[in-house]
Short mmCIF file of C-alpha atoms in Angstrom, two decimals:
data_model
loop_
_atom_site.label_atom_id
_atom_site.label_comp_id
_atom_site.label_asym_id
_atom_site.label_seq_id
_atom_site.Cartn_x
_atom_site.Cartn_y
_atom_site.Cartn_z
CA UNK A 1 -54.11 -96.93 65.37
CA UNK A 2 -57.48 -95.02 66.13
CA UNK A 3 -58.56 -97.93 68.52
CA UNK A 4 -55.21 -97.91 70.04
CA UNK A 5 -54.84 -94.17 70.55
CA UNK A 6 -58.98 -94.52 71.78
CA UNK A 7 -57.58 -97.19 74.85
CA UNK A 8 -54.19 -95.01 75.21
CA UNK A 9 -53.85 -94.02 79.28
CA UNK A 10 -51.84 -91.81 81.28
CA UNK A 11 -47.68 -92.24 80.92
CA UNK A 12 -46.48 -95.66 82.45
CA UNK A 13 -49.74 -96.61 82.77
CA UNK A 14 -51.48 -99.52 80.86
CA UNK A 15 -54.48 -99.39 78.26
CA UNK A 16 -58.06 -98.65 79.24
CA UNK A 17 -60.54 -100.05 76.68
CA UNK A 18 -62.58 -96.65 75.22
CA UNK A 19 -60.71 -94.16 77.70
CA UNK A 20 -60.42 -91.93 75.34
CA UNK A 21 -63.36 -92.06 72.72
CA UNK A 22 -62.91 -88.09 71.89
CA UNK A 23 -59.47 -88.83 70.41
CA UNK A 24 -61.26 -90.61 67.79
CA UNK A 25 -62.92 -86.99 66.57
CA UNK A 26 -59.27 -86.06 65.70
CA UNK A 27 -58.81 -88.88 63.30
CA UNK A 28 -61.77 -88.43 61.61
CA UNK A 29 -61.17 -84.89 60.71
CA UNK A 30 -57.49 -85.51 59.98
CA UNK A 31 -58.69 -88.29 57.71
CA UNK A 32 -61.10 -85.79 55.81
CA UNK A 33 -58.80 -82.90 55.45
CA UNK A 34 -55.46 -85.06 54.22
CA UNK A 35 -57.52 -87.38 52.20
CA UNK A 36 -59.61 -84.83 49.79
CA UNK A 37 -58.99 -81.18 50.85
CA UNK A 38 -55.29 -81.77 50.69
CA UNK A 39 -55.44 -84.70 47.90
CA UNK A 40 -57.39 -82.18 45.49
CA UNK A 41 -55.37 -79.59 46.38
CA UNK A 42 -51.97 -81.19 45.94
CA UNK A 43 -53.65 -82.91 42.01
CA UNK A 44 -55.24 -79.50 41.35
CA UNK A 45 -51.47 -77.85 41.57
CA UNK A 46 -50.32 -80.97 39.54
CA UNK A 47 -52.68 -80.07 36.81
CA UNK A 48 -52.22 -76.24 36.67
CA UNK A 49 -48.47 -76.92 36.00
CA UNK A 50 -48.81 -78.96 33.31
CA UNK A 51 -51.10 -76.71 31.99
CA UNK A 52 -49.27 -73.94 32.27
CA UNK A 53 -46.16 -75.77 30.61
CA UNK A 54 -48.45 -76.87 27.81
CA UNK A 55 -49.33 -72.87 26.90
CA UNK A 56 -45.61 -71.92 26.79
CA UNK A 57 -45.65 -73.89 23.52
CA UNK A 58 -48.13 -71.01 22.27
CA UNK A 59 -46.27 -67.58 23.84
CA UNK A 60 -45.41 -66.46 20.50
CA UNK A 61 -49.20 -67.50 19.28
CA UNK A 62 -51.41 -64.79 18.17
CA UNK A 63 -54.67 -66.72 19.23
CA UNK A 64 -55.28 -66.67 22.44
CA UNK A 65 -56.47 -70.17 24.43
CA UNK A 66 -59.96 -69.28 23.81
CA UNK A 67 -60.15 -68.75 19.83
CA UNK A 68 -57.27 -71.73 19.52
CA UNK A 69 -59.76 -73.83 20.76
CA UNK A 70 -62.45 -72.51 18.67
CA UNK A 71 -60.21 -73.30 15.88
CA UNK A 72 -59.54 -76.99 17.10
CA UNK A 73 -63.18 -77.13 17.57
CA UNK A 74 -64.47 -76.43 14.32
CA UNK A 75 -61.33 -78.55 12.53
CA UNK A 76 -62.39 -81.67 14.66
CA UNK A 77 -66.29 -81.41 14.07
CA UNK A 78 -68.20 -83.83 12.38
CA UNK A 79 -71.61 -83.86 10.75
CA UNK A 80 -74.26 -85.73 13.18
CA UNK A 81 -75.88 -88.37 10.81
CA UNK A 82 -79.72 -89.08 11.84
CA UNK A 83 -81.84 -91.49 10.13
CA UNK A 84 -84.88 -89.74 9.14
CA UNK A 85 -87.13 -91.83 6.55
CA UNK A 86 -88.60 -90.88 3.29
CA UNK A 87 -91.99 -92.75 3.54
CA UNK A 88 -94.80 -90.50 4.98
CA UNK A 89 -96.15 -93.15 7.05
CA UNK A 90 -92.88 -94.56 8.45
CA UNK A 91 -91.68 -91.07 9.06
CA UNK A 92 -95.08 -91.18 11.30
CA UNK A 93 -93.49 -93.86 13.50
CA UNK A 94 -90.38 -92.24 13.56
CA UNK A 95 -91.48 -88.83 14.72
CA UNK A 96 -93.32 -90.39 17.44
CA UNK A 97 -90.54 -92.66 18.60
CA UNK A 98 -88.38 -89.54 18.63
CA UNK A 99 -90.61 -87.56 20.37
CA UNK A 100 -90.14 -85.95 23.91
CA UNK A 101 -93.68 -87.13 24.74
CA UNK A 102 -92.66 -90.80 23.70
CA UNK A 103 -89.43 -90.64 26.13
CA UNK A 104 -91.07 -89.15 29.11
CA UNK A 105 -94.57 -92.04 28.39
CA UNK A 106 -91.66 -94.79 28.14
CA UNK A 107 -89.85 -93.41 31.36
CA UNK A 108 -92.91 -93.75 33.55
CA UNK A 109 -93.61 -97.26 32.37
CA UNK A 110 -90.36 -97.96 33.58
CA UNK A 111 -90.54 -96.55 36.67
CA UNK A 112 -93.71 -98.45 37.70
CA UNK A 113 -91.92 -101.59 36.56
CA UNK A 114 -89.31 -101.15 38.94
CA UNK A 115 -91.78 -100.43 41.68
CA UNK A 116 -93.05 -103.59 40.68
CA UNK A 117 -90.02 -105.39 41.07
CA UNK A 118 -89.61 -103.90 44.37
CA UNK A 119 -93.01 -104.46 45.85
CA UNK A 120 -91.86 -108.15 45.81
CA UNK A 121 -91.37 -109.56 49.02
CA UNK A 122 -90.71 -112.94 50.71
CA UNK A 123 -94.13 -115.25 51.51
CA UNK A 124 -96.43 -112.79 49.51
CA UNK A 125 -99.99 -114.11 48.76
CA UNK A 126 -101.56 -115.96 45.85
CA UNK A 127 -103.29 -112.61 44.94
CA UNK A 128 -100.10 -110.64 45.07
CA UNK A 129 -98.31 -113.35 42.95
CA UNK A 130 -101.17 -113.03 40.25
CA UNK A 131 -101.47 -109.32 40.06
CA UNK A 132 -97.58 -109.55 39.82
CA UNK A 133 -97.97 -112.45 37.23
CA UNK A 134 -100.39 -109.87 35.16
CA UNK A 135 -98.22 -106.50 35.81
CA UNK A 136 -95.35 -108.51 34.02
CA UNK A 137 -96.76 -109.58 30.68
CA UNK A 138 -98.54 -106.02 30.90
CA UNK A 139 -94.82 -104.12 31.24
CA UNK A 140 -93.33 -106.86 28.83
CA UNK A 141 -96.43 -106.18 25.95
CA UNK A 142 -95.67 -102.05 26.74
CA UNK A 143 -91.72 -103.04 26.15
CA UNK A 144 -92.57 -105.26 23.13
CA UNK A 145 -94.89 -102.26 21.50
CA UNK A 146 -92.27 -100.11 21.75
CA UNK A 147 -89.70 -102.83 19.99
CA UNK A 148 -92.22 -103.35 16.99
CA UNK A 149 -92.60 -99.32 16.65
CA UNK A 150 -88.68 -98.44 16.58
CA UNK A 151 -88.73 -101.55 13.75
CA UNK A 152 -91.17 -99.64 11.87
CA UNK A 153 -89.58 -96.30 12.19
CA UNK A 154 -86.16 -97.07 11.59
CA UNK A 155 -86.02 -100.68 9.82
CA UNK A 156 -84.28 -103.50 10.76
CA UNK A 157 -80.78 -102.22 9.76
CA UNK A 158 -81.07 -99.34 11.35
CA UNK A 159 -82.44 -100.41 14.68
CA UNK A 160 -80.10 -102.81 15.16
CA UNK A 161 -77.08 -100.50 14.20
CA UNK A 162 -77.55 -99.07 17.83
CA UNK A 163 -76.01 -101.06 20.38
CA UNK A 164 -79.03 -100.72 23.13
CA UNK A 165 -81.50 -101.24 20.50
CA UNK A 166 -80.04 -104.97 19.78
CA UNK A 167 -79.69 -105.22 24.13
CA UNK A 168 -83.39 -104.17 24.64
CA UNK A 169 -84.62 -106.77 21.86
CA UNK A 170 -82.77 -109.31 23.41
CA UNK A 171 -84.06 -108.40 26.82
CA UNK A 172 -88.05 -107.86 25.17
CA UNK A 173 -87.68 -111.32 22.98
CA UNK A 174 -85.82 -113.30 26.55
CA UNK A 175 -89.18 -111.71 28.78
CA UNK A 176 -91.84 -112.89 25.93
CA UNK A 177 -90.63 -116.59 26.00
CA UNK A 178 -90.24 -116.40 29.92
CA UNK A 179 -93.83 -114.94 30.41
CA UNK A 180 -94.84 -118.43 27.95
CA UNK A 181 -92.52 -120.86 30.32
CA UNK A 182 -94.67 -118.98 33.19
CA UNK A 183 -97.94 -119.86 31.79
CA UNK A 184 -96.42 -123.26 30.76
CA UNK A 185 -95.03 -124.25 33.76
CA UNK A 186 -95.50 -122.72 37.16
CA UNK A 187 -92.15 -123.67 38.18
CA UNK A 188 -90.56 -120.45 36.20
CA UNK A 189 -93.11 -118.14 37.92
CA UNK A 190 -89.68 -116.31 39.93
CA UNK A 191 -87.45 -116.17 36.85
CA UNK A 192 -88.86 -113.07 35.05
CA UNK A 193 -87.46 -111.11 37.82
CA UNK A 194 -84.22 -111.26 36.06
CA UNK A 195 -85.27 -110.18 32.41
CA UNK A 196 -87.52 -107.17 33.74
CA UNK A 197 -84.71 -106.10 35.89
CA UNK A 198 -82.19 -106.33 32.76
CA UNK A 199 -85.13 -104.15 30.91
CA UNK A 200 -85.36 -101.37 33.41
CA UNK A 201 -81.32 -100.98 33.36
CA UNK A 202 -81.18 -100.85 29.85
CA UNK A 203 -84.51 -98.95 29.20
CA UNK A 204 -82.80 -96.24 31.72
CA UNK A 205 -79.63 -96.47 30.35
CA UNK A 206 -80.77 -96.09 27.00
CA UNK A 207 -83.05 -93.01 27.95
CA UNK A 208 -80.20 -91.21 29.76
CA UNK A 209 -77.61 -91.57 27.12
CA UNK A 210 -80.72 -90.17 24.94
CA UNK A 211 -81.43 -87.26 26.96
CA UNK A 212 -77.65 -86.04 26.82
#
């Protein structure tokens, strides 16, 4: 329709291929304002009204919305259960592992190996292969450091009772026996790109869902 209304002529007269590019301006903004000024505002009514029909249930209520949900708040709470160990020196490795410092160190180390991973490039030199070849089991001893400390500071029940603990093993043990194919065989050289790529999503994944 815009391409048609773009080649649109004078009455009785045939199409002229982009007469009228300036037409297409109007679609555009028509396109903007029905599609999310006029969307929102037609779902944003739709939601007042049910929740205005929801509060009629609680007219005769003495709460008001405010302290109901207070109330709904504090019946639907749940104590937050943390693992924090007994042993003095394991409670060592778990301070640090849960430390802001540790987060933010772990973080950077992951955003260098993703700069890594994008510094790759098609016909790259011998040199730049081998300093890649280096940066990888460097990142992937960093990753599996940080694997043997959460061990220690939470045991092996309780590490692997978090989902992304058991993915980042996975990831750390699948890059340590891909870094010994490497140095086995030359012919894996390209396929650690996948498992350090799996590492940095879950590493940031893991430190996000952490942070909120």
């Amino acid at each position: 329709l815009l391409y048609k209304a773009i080649d649109s002529n004078g009455e009785n007269v045939g199409p002229v291929y982009n007469y009228r590019v300036e037409i297409s301006i109007f679609f555009i903004i028509y396109i903007i304002i029905i599609a999310f000024f006029m969307m929102n505002i037609f779902v944003g009514f739709v939601i007042v009204t049910f929740q205005e029909q929801g509060e009629q249930e609680y007219k005769n209520c003495e709460l008001d919305k405010n302290q109901r949900q207070c109330v709904e708040y504090a019946l639907k709470a749940r104590p937050l259960r943390r693992y924090i160990p007994k042993n003095p020196y394991q409670y060592k490795f778990w301070y640090v592992v849960n430390s802001t410092g540790f987060e933010y160190i772990m973080f950077v180390l992951i955003m260098l190996n993703t700069l890594c991973l994008a510094m790759q490039h098609y016909g790259q030199s011998k040199l730049f292969n081998d300093a890649m070849d280096i940066m990888n089991m460097v990142f992937t001893g960093v990753f599996t450091v940080e694997m043997v400390l959460k061990l220690i500071a939470f045991k092996p029940k309780g590490y692997f009772s978090d989902a992304w603990n058991t993915f980042d093993s996975l990831i750390v043990i699948g890059s340590i026996v891909d870094v010994v194919l490497s140095e086995a065989d030359h012919y894996f050289t390209d396929a650690w790109n996948t498992f350090d790529a799996l590492i940095v999503v879950g590493s940031v994944v893991d430190i996000a869902i952490t942070e909120v």
